[in-house]
PDB file of C-alpha atoms in Angstrom:
ATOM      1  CA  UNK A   1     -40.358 -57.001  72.330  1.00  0.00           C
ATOM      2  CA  UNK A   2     -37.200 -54.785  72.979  1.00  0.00           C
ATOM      3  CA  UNK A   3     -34.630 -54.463  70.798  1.00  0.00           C
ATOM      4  CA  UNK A   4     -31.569 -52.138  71.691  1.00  0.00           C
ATOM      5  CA  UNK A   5     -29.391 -50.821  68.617  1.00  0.00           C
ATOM      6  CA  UNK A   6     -26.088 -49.348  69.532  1.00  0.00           C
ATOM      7  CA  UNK A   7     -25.261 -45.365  68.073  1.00  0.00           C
ATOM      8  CA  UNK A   8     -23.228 -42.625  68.246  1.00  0.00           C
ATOM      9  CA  UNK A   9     -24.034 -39.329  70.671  1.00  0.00           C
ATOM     10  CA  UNK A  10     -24.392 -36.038  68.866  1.00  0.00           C
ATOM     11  CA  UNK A  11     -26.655 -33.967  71.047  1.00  0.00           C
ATOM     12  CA  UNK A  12     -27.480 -34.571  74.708  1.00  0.00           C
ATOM     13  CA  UNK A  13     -30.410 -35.729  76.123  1.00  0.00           C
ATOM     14  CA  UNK A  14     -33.457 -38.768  76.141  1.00  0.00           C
ATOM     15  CA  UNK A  15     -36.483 -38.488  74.717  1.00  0.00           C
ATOM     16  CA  UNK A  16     -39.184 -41.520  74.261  1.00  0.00           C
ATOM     17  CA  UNK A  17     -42.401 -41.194  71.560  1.00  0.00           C
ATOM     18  CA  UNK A  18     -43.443 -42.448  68.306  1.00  0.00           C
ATOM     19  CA  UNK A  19     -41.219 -42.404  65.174  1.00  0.00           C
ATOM     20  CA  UNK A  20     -42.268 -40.465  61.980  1.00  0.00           C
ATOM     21  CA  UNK A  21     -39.619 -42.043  59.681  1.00  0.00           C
ATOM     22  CA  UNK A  22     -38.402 -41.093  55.730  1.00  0.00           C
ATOM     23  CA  UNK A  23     -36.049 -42.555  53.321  1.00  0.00           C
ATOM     24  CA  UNK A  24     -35.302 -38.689  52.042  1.00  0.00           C
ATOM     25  CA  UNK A  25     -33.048 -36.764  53.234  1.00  0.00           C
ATOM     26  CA  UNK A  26     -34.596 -33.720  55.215  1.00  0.00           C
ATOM     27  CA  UNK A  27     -33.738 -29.998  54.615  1.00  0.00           C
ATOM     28  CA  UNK A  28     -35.525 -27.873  57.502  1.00  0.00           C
ATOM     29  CA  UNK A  29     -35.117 -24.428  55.536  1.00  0.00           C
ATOM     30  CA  UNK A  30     -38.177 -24.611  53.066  1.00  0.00           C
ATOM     31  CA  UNK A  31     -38.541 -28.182  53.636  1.00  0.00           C
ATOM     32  CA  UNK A  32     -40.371 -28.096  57.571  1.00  0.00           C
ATOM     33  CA  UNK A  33     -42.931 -24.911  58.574  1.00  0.00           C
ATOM     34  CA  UNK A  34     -41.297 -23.827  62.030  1.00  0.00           C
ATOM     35  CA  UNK A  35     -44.537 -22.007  62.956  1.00  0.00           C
ATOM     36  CA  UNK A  36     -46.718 -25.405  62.726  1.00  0.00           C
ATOM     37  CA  UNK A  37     -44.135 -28.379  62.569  1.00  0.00           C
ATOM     38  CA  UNK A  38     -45.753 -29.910  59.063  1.00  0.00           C
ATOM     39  CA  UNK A  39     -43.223 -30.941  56.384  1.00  0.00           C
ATOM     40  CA  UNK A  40     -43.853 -28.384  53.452  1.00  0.00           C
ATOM     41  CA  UNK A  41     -41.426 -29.285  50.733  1.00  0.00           C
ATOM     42  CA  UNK A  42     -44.045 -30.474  48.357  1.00  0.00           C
ATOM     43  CA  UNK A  43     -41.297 -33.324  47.199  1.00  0.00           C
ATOM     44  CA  UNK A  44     -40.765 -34.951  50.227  1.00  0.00           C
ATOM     45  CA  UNK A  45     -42.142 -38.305  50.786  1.00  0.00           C
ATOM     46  CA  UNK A  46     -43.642 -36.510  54.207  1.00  0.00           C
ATOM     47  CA  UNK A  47     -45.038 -33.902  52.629  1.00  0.00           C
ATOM     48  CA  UNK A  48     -47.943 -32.963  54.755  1.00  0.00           C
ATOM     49  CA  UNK A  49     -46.902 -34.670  57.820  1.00  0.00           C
ATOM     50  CA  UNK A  50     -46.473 -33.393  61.293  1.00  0.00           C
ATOM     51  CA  UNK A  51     -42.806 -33.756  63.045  1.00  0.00           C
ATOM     52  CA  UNK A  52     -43.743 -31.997  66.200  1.00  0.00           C
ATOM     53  CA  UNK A  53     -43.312 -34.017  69.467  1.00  0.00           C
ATOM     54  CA  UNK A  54     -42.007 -37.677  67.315  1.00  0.00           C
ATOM     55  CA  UNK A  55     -38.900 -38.806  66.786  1.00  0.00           C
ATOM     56  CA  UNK A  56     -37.705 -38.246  63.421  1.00  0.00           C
ATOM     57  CA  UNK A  57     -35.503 -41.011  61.793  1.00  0.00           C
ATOM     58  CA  UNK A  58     -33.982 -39.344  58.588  1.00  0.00           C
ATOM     59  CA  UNK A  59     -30.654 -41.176  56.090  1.00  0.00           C
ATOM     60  CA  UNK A  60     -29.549 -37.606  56.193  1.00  0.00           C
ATOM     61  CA  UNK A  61     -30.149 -33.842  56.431  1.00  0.00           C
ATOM     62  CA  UNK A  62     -29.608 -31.163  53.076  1.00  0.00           C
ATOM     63  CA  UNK A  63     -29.932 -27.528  52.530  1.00  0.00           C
ATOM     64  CA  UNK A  64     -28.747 -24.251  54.192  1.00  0.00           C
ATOM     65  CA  UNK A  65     -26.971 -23.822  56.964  1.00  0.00           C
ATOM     66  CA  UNK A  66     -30.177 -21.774  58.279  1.00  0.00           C
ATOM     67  CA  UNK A  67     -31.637 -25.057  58.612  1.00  0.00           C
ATOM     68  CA  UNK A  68     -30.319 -25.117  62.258  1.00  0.00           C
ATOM     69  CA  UNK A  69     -31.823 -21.508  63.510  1.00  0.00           C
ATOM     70  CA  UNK A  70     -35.423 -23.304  61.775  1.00  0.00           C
ATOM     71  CA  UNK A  71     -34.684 -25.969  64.692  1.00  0.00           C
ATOM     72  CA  UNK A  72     -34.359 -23.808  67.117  1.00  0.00           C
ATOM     73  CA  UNK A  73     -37.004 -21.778  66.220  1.00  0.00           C
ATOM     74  CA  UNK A  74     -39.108 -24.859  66.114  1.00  0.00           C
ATOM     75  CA  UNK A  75     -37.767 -25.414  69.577  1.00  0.00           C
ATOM     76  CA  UNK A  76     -38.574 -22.086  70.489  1.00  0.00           C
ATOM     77  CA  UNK A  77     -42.035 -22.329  68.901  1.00  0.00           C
ATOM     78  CA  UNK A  78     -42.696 -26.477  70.460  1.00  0.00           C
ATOM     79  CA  UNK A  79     -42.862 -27.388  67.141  1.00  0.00           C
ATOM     80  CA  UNK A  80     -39.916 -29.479  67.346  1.00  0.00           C
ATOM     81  CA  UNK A  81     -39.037 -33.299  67.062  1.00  0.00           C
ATOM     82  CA  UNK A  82     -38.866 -35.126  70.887  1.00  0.00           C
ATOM     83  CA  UNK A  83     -35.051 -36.610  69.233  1.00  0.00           C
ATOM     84  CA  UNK A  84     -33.626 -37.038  65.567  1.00  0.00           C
ATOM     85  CA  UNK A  85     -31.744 -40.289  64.404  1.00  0.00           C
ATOM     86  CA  UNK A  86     -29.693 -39.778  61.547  1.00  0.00           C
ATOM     87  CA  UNK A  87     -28.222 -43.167  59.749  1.00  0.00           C
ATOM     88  CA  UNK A  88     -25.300 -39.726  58.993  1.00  0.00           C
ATOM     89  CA  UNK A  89     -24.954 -36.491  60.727  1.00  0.00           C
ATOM     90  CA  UNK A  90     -24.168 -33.748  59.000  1.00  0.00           C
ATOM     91  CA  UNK A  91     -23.492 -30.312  60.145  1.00  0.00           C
ATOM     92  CA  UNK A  92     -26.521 -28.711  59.415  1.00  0.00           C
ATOM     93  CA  UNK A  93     -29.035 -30.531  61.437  1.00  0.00           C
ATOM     94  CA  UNK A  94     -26.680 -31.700  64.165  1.00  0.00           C
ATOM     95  CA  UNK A  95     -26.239 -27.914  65.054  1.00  0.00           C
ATOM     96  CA  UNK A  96     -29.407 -27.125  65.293  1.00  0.00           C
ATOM     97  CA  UNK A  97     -30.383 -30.142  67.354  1.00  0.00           C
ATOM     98  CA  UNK A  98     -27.690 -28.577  69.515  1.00  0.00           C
ATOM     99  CA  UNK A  99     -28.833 -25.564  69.590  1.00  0.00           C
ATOM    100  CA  UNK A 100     -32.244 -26.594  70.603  1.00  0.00           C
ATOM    101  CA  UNK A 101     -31.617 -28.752  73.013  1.00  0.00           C
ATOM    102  CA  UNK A 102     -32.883 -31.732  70.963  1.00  0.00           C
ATOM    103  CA  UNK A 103     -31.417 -35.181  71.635  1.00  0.00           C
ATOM    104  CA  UNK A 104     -29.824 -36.267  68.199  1.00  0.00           C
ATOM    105  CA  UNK A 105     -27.832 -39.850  67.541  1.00  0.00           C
ATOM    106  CA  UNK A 106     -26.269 -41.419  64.272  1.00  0.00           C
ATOM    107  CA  UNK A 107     -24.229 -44.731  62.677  1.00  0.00           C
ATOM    108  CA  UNK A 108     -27.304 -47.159  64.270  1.00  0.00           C
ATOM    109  CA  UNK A 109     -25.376 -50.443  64.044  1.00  0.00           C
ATOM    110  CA  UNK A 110     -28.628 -51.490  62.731  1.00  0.00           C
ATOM    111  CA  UNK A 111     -30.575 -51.014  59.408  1.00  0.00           C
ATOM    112  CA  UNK A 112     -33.196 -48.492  60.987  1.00  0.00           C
ATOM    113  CA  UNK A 113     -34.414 -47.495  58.003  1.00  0.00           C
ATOM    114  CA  UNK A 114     -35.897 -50.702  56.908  1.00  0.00           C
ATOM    115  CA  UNK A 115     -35.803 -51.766  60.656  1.00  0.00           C
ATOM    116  CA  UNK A 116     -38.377 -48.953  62.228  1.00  0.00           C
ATOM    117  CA  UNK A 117     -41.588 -47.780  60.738  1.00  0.00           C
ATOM    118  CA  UNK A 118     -43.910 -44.653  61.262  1.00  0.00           C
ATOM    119  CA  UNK A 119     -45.725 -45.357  64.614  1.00  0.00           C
ATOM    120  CA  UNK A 120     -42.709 -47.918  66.313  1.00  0.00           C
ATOM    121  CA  UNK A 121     -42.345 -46.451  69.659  1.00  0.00           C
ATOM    122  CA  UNK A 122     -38.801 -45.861  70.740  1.00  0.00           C
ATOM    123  CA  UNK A 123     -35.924 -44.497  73.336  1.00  0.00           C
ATOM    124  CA  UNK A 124     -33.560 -42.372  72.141  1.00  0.00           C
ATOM    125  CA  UNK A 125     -31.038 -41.859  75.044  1.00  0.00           C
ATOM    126  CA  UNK A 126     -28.112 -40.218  73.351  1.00  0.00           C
ATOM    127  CA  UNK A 127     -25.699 -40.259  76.166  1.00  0.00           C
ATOM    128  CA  UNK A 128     -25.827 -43.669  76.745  1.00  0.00           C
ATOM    129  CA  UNK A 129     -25.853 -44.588  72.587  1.00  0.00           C
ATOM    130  CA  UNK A 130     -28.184 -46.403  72.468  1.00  0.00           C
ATOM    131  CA  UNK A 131     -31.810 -46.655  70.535  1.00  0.00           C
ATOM    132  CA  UNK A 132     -34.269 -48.852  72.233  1.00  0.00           C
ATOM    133  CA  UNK A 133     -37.288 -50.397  70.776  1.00  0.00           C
ATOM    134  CA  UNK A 134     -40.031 -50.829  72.645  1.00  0.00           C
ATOM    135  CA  UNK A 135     -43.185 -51.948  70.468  1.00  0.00           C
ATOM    136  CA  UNK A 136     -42.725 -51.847  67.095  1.00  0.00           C
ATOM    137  CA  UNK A 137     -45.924 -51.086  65.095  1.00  0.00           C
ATOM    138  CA  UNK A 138     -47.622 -54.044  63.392  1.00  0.00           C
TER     139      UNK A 138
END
């Protein structure tokens, strides 16, 4: 089954994997270990998890503006996400996505959030706004 949700282009770029997928927002400064890719903010509802080659689906991102050199250092490092979806971009994360090079899209016309879960395996190809989904996991 393929579903195609509709989206809004922030950073460049396609990527295809397996979604990792929260209902917190995400701050990368304190929050995501550049040097390994694991989600370290002991709070998180990921806490623990890897983000490194998935795509991350977040509601949002929070924290320091140095959250966006931590992506690109996690870029640097190929620690990074393959693509983000946001359900709202905010300044933060969409500059570091930027920055790294890291295909980022937000306002799915579609609840994602309750839609996706961890494991669905999806296209993210930003400059054509869309979000396909190509085998959800169940």
């Amino acid at each position: 089954m393929q579903k195609t949700i509709k989206c809004r282009k922030i950073s460049k770029g396609y990527a295809k994997g397996e979604v990792i997928i929260t209902k917190d927002p995400l701050s990368f400064l304190g929050g995501v270990d550049p040097k390994t890719g694991v989600i370290i903010d002991s709070g998180h509802e990921l806490y623990g998890e890897k983000i490194t080659s998935k795509i991350l689906v977040i509601p949002s991102g929070k924290g320091s503006t140095v959250g966006s050199y931590v992506i690109f250092q996690m870029a640097k490092n190929k620690t990074a996400p393959k693509a983000i979806i946001s359900l709202k971009a905010e300044p933060i994360i969409a500059t570091g996505a930027i920055m790294a090079g890291i295909p980022m899209v937000d306002e799915p016309d579609a609840d994602i959030l309750n839609i996706l879960k961890t494991g669905d395996i999806v296209e993210v190809d930003a400059d054509k706004e869309v979000i396909n989904i190509l085998n959800e996991g169940f």
